[in-house]
Short mmCIF file of C-alpha atoms in Angstrom, two decimals:
data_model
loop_
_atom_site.label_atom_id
_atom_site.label_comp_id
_atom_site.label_asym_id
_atom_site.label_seq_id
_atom_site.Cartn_x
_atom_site.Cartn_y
_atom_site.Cartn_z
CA UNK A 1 11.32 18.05 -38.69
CA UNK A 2 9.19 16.92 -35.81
CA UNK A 3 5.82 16.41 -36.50
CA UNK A 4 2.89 19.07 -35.94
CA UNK A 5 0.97 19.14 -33.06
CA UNK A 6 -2.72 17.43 -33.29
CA UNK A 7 -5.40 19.63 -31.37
CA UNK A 8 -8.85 17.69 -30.55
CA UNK A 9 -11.87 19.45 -30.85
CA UNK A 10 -12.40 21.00 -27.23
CA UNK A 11 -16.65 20.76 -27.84
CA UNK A 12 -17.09 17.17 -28.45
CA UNK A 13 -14.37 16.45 -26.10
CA UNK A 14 -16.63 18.36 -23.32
CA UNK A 15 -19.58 16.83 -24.66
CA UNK A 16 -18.69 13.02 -24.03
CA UNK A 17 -17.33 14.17 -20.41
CA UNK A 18 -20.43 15.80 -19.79
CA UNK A 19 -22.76 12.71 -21.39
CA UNK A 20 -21.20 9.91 -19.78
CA UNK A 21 -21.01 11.53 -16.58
CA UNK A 22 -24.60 11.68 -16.52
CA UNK A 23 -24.85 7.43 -17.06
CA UNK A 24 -24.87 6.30 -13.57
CA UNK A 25 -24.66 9.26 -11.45
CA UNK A 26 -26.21 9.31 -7.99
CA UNK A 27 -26.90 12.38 -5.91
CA UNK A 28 -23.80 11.34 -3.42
CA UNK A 29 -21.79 10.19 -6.81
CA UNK A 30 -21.36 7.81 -9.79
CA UNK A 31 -22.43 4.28 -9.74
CA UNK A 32 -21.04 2.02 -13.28
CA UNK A 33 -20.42 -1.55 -12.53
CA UNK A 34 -19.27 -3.96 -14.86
CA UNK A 35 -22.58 -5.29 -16.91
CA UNK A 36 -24.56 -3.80 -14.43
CA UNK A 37 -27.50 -1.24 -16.33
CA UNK A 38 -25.49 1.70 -16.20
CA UNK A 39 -22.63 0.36 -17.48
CA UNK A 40 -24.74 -1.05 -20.95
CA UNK A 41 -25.77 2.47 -21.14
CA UNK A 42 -22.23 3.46 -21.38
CA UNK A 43 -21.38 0.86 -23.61
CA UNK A 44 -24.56 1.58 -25.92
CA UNK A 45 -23.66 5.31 -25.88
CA UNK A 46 -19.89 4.88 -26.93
CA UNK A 47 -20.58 2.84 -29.50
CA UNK A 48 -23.10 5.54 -30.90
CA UNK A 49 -20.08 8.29 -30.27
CA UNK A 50 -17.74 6.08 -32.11
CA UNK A 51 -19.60 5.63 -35.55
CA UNK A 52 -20.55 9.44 -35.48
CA UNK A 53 -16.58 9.63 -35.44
CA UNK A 54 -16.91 7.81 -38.52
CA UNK A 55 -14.90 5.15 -36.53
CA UNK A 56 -15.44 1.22 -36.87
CA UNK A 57 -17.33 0.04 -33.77
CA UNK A 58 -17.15 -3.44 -31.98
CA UNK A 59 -17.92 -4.94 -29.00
CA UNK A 60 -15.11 -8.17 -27.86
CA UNK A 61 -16.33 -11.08 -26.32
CA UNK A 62 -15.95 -9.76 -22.76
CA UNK A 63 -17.63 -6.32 -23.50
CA UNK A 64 -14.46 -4.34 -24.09
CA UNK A 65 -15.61 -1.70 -26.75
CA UNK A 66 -13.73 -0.44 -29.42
CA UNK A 67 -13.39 2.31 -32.30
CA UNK A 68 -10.48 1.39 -35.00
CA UNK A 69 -9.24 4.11 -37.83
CA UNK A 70 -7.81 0.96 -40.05
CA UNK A 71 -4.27 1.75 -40.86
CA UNK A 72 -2.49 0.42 -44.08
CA UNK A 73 0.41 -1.93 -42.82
CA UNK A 74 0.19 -4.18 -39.82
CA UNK A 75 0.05 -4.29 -35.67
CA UNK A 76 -2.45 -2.24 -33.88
CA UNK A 77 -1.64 1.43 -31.20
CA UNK A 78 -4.14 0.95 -29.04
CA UNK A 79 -5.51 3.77 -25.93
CA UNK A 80 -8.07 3.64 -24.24
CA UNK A 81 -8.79 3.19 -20.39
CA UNK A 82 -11.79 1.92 -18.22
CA UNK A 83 -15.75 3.65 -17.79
CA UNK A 84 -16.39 1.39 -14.53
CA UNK A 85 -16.25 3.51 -11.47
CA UNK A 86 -15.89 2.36 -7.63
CA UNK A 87 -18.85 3.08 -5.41
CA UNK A 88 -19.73 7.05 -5.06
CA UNK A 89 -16.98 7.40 -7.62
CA UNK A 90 -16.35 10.77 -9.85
CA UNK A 91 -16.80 11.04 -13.87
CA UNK A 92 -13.24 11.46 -14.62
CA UNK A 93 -11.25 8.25 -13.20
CA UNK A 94 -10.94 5.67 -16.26
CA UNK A 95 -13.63 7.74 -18.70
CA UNK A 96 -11.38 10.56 -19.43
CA UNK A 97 -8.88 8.24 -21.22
CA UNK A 98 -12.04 6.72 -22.99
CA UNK A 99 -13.44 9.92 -24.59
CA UNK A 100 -10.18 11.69 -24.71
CA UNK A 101 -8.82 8.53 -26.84
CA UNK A 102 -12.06 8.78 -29.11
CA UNK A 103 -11.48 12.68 -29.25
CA UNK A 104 -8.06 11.53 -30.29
CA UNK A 105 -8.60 9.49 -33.14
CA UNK A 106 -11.96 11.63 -34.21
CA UNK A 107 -9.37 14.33 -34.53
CA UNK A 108 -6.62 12.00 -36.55
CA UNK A 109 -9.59 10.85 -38.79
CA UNK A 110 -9.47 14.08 -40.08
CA UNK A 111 -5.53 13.73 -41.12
CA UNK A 112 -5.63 10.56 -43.45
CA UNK A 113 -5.16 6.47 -43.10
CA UNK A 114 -2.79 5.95 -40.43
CA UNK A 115 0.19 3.51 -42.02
CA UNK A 116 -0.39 1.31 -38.27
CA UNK A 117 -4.30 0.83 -37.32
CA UNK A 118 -5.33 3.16 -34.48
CA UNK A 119 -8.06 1.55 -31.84
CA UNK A 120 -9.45 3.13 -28.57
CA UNK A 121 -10.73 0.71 -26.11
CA UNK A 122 -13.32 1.33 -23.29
CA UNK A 123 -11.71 -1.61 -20.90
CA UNK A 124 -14.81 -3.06 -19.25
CA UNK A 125 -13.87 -3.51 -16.00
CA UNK A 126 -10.62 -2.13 -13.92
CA UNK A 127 -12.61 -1.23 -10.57
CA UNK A 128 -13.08 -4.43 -9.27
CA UNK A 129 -16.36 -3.05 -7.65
CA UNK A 130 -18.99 -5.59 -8.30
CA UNK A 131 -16.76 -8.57 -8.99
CA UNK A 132 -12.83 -9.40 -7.88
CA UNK A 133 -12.09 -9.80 -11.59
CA UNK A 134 -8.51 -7.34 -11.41
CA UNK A 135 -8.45 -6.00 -14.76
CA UNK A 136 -10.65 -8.67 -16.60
CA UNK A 137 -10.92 -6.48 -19.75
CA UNK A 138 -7.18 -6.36 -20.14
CA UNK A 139 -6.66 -9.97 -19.06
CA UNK A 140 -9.33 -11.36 -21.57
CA UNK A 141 -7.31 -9.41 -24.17
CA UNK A 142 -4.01 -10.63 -22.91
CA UNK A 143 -5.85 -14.74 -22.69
CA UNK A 144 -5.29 -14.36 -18.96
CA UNK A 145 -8.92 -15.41 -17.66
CA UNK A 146 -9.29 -19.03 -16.67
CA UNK A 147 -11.98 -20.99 -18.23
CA UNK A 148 -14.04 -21.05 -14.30
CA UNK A 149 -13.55 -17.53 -13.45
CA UNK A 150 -16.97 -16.41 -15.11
CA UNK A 151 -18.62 -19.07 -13.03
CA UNK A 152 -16.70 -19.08 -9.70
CA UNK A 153 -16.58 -14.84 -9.55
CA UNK A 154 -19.61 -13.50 -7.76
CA UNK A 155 -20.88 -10.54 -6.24
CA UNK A 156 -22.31 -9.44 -3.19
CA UNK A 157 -25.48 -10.46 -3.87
CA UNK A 158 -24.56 -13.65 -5.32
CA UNK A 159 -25.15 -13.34 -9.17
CA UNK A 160 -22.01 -15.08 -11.03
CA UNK A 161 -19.85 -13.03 -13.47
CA UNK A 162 -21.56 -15.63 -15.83
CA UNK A 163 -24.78 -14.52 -15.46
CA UNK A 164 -23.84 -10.72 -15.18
CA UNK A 165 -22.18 -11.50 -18.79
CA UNK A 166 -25.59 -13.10 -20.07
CA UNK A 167 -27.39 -10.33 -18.68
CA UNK A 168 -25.34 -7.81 -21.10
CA UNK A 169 -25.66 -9.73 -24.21
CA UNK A 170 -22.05 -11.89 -23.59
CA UNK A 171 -21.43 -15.16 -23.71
CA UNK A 172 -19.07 -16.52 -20.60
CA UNK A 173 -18.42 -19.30 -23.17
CA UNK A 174 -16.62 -17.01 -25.56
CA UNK A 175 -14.01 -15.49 -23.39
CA UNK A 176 -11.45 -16.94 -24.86
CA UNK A 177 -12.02 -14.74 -28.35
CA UNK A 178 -11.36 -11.42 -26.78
CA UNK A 179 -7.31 -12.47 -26.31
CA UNK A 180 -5.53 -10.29 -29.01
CA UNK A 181 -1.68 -10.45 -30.85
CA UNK A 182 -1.78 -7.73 -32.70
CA UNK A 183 -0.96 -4.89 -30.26
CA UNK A 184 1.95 -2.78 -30.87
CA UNK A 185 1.72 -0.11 -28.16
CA UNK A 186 -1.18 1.13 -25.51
CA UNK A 187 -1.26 4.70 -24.32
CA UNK A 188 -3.49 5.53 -21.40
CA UNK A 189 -4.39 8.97 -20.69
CA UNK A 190 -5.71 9.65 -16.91
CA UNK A 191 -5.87 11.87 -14.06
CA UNK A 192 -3.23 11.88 -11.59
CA UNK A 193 -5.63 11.09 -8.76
CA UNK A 194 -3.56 12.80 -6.61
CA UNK A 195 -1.91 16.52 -6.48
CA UNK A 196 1.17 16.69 -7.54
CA UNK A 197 0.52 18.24 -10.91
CA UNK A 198 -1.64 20.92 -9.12
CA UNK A 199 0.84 21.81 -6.97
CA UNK A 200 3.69 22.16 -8.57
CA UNK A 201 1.50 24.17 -11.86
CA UNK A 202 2.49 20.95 -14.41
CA UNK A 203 0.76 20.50 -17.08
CA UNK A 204 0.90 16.80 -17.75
CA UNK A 205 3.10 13.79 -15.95
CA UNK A 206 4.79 11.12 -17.70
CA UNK A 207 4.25 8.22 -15.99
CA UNK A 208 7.55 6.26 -15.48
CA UNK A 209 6.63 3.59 -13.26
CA UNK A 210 3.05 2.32 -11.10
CA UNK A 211 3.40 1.20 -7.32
CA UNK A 212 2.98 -3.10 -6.43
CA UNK A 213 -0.03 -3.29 -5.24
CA UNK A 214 -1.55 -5.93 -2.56
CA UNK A 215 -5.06 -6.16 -1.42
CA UNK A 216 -5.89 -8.62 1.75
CA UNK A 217 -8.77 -9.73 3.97
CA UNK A 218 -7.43 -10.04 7.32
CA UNK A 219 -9.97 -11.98 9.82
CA UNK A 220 -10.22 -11.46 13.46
CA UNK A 221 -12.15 -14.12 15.33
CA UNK A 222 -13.08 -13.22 19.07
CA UNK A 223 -15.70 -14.18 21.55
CA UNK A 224 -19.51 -13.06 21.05
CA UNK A 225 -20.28 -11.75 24.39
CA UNK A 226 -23.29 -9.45 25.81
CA UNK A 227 -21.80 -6.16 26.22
CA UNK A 228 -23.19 -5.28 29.73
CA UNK A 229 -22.35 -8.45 31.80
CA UNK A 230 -19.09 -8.91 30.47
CA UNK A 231 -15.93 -7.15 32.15
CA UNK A 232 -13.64 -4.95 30.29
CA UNK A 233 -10.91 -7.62 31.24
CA UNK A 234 -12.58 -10.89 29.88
CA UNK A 235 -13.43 -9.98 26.62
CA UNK A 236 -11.81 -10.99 23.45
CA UNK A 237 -13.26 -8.26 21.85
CA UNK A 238 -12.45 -8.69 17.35
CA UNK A 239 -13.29 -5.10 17.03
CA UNK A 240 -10.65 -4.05 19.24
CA UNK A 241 -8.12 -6.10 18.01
CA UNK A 242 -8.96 -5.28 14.62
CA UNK A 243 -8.55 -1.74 15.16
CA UNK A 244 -5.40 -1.75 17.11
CA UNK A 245 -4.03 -3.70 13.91
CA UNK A 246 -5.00 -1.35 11.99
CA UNK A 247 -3.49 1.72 13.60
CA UNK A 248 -0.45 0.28 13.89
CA UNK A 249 -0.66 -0.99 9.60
CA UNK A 250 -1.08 2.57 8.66
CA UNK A 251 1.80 3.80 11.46
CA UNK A 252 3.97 1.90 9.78
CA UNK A 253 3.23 3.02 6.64
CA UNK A 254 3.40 6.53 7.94
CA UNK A 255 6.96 5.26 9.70
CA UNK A 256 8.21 4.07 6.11
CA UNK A 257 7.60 7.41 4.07
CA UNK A 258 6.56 8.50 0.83
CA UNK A 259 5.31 7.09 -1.51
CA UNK A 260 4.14 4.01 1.08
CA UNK A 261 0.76 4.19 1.43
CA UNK A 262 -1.67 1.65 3.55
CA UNK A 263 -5.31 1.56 3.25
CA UNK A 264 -8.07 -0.22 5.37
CA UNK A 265 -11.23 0.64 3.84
CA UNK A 266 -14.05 -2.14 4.26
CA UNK A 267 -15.05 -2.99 7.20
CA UNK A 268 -17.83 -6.30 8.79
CA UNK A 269 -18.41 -6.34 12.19
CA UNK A 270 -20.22 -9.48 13.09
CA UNK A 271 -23.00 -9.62 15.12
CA UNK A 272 -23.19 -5.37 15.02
CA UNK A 273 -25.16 -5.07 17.45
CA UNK A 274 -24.74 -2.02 20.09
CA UNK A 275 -25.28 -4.80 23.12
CA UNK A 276 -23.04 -7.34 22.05
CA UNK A 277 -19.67 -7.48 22.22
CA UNK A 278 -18.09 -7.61 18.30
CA UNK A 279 -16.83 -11.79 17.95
CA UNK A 280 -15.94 -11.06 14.43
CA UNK A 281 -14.07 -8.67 11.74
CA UNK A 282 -13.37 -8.70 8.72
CA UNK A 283 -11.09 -6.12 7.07
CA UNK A 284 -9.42 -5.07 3.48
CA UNK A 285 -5.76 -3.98 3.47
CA UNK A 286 -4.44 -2.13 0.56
CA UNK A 287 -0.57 -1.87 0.50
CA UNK A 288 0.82 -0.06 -2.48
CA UNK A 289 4.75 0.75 -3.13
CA UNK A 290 6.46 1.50 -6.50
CA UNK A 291 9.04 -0.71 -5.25
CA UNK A 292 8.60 -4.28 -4.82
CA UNK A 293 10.96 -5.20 -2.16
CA UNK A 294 9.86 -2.49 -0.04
CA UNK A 295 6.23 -3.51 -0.51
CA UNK A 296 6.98 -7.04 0.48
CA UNK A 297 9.02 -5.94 3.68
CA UNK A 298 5.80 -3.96 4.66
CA UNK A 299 4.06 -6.67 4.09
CA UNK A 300 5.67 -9.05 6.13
CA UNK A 301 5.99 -6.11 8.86
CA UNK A 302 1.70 -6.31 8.27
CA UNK A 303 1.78 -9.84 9.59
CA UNK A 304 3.99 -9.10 12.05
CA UNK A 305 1.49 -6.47 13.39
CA UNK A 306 -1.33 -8.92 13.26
CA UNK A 307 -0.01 -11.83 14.68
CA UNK A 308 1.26 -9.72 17.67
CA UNK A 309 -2.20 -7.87 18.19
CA UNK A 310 -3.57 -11.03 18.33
CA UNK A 311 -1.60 -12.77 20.71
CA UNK A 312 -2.34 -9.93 23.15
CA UNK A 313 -6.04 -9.45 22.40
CA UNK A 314 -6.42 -13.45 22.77
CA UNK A 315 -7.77 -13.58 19.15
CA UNK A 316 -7.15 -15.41 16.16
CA UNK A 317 -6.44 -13.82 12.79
CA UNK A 318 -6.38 -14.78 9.25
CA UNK A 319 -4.92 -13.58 6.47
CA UNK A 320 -5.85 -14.35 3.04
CA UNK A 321 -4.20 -12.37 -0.45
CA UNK A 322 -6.39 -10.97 -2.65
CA UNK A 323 -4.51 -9.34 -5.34
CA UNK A 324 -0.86 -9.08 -5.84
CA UNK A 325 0.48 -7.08 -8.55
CA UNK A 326 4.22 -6.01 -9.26
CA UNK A 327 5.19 -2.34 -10.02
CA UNK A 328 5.10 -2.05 -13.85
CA UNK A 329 7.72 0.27 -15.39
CA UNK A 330 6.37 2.36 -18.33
CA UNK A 331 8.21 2.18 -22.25
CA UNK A 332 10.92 4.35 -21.94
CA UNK A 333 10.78 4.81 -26.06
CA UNK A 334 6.89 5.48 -25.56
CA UNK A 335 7.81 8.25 -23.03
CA UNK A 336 10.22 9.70 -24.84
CA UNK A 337 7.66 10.38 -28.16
CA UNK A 338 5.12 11.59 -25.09
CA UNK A 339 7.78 13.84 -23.73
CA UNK A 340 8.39 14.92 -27.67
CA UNK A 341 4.17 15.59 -27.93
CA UNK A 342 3.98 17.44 -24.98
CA UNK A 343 6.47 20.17 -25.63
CA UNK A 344 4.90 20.16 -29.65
CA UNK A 345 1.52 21.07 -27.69
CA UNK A 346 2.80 23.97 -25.52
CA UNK A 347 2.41 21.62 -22.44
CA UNK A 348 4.93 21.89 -18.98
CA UNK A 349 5.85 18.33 -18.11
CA UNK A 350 7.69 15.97 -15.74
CA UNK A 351 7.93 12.69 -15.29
CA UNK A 352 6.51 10.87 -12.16
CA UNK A 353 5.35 7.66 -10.28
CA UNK A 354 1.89 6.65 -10.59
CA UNK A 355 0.10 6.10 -7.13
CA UNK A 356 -3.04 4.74 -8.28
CA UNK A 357 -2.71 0.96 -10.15
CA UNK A 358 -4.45 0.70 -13.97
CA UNK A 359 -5.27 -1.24 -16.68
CA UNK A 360 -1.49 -0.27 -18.15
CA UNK A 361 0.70 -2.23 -15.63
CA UNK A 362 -1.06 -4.90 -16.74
CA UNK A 363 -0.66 -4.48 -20.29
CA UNK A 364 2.83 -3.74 -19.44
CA UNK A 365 3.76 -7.00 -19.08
CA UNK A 366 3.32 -7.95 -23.00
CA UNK A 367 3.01 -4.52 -24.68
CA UNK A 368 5.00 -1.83 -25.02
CA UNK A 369 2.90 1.05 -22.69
CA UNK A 370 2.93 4.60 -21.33
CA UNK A 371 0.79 6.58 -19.47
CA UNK A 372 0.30 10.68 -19.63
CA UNK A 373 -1.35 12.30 -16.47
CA UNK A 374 -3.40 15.33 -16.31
CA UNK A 375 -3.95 17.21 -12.94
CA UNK A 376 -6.81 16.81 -10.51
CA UNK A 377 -8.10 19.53 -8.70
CA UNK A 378 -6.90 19.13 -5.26
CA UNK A 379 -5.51 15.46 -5.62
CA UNK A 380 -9.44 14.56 -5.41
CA UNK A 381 -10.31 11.04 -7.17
CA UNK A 382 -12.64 7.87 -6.00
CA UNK A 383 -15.11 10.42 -4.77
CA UNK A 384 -17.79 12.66 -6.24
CA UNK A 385 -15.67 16.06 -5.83
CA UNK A 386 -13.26 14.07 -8.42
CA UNK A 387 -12.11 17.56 -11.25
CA UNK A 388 -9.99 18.28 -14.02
CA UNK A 389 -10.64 21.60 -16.20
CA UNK A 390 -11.98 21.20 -19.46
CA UNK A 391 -8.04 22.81 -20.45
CA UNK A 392 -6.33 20.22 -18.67
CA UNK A 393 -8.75 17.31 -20.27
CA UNK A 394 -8.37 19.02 -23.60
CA UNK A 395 -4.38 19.83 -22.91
CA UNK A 396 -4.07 15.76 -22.22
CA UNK A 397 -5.72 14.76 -25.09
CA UNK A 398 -4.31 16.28 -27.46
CA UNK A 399 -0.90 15.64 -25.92
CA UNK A 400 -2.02 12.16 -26.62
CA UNK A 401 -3.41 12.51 -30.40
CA UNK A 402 0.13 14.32 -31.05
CA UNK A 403 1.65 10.87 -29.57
CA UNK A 404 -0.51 8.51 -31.49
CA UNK A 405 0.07 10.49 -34.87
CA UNK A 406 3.72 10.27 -34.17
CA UNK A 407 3.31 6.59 -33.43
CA UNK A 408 1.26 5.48 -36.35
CA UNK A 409 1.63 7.93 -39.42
#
C-alpha cells in the first residue's frame, strides 16, 4: 500500500510567507542580497522558525542555513531553495521552497525519526544580484568555489565577497567546510515563473529538465562625438549599433521558437549625456534553451549578429561569457515518487521544462534531484506583482512532505 498523504499546516505555512516577505521589501518590491542586512535578517529569522519546529539549526561556512530531523541510518534528503531575490524582486521566487521545505519537515516531525536524515536548506545565494557568484551556496556545498573567488568577486560598489562574508559573521577562509558527501537526494519546490500551470488549470509540474543557460557582456566601442555638430552620416554612434544588435538577438530568438528565449536587460551608455553622441555600450545577453545544441547554434548565430552590426555601424564589439550552464535533466526515479505524491494529495499534474535556471541543475550534476512547480498567477515572477495562492503554496508543499516521507521513512 502506498503511503498516506502528509498535509502541512496551512497557518504556519502562511505565516513564514507572510514574515519573510516583509524582510527586505521596498515600496516598488523586495530587495535580499547575499550578506547584505536584509538578507541576515532572513537568515536570523529562519533559524528562529527552525528551532520552534523543534528542528536542529546551523549555519555552514558560507551562510547556507539549515534545519535537520536526524534520521536513524545514513545519507541525508535534502530541499530547500534560495531567500536572495533580484532587484524589485517578489516574495515567492526561491523563499517558497525555503518555508514550504521547513513546513515540510515541521509537519514530518510530527510522524516519528525518519530512517534517512531530513535537512531543508535556505541556499544563500542563487540570484547573482550583488555578486557574479552563480549558485555559490550550492557550489560551496558541492567544493566548487576556488580558494580566490571570495577575494576577486566584487560588487558594484566595490566591497569583495570577502568582506561581504566578514560583514555577516563568515569567514572567506572557511569555505572550504561547507562542501558536503552525504547527500542522497534534493527536492526543490518553486513557482513556475511562468504560466503554464495557470493556463492549462494544473495543479503542480514535474520538472523534467531546466534550459542551458548563457549570460554575456557584449561591448560596443564607437566615437564620442557632440551631438549637434556631428552629421547623421559620420557618426559611429555605440548606442545605435548596440540596439540594432539587439533587435536582431531577440528576432532570432523569436525566428527559432519556443522555448528559445533571449534577454538583454542591463544596459551602460557611456558618456549619457543628451548632447553627446553615445561612444560606448555595454550590454547583458541572456540566452536560455533546454537543449544544448540549439543554445550553442543561437549562440554562434549571436556573434554572427554582432560582428555584422558592427562592421556596418563602423564599431568594434566585444564579447566576453559570463555564465555557461548546461540543461540539467531531473531524476527520473525522484519524479516518479513526486508523480506518486501528487496524485496521494488530490493534486492534477504534468510534467514540464523548467524556463527559469536554479540551484537544482546544479546539484544535478552530483545528486540525484527533482523539482515540483506550483503555478504563478499570470506567469508573473522577478517583479513585485510575483503570486501564488496560499492553496497552491500549501497544495506544493505538501505534495513535497508526501515525497520526502516516501523518500526517507
Amino acid at each position: 500500500m502506498s503511503a498516506p498523504a502528509v498535509h502541512v499546516d496551512e497557518q504556519l505555512l502562511g505565516r513564514y510567507v507572510t514574515e519573510l516577505g516583509a524582510i527586505g521589501e521596498k515600496p516598488d518590491g523586495m530587495y535580499r542580497f547575499m550578506y547584505d542586512d536584509a538578507w541576515q535578517w532572513a537568515r536570523d529569522a529562519l533559524l528562529e522558525w527552525i528551532r520552534d519546529a523543534g528542528l536542529e539549526a546551523r549555519v555552514d561556512a558560507v551562510g547556507n542555513v539549515f534545519g535537520r530531523l536526524p534520521g536513524s541510518g545514513d545519507g541525508v534528503v535534502l530541499t530547500g531553495s534560495h531567500v536572495d531575490t533580484v532587484p524589485s524582486g517578489g516574495k515567492y521566487d526561491g523563499a517558497l521552497g525555503v518555508v514550504g521545505g521547513l513546513a515540510a519537515l515541521a509537519a514530518l516531525r510530527t510522524v516519528g525519526t525518519p530512517t534517512t536524515t531530513l535537512e531543508v536548506v535556505s541556499l544563500c545565494e542563487e540570484e547573482s544580484s550583488r555578486f557574479s557568484a552563480n549558485f555559490f551556496g550550492t557550489r560551496a556545498m558541492l567544493g566548487l568555489i576556488a580558494p580566490d573567488e571570495p577575494d576577486r568577486l566584487r560588487d558594484r560598489d566595490g566591497v569583495t565577497l570577502a568582506e561581504a562574508m566578514r560583514d555577516a559573521g563568515l569567514d572567506p577562509a572557511a569555505v572550504a567546510g561547507a562542501e558536503r558527501h552525504d547527500l542522497r537526494a534534493f527536492l526543490e519546490l518553486h513557482i513556475e515563473q511562468g504560466r503554464v500551470l495557470a493556463d492549462e488549470g494544473v495543479d503542480v509540474g514535474l520538472v523534467e529538465v531546466i534550459p542551458g543557460i548563457a549570460w554575456e557582456t557584449i561591448t560596443v566601442r564607437g566615437r564620442q562625438d557632440h551631438a549637434g555638430a556631428t552629421p547623421m552620416d559620420l557618426r559611429k554612434d555605440a548606442l545605435q549599433a548596440a540596439a540594432q544588435m539587439a533587435r536582431e538577438i531577440t528576432g532570432a530568438a523569436e525566428q527559432e521558437g519556443r522555448p528559445a528565449v533571449a534577454t538583454t536587460g542591463r544596459w551602460t551608455v557611456e558618456p549619457g549625456q543628451p548632447s553627446v553622441v553615445p561612444g560606448l555600450v555595454r550590454f547583458s545577453l541572456d540566452l536560455r534553451h533546454p537543449d544544448l545544441a540549439v543554445r550553442d547554434r543561437l549562440l554562434d548565430q549571436v556573434h554572427r549578429i554582432c560582428t555584422e552590426v558592427a562592421q556596418r555601424h563602423g564599431v568594434e564589439v566585444d564579447i566576453v561569457r559570463d555564465k555557461d550552464e548546461e540543461p540539467a535533466t531531473m531524476d527520473a526515479g525522484l519524479l516518479d515518487v513526486l508523480r506518486g505524491s501528487a496524485e496521494a494529495c488530490g493534486a492534477s499534474w504534468r510534467r514540464m521544462p523548467s524556463g527559469a535556471g536554479h540551484d537544482s541543475q546544479l546539484m544535478a550534476t552530483r545528486v540525484p534531484t527533482a523539482m515540483v512547480f506550483v503555478p504563478s498567477v499570470e506567469g508573473r515572477s522577478h517583479t513585485p506583482a510575483e503570486y501564488t495562492s496560499p492553496e497552491d503554496c500549501v497544495r506544493g508543499a505538501s505534495v513535497l512532505a508526501t515525497a520526502l516521507h516516501r523518500l526517507a521513512y
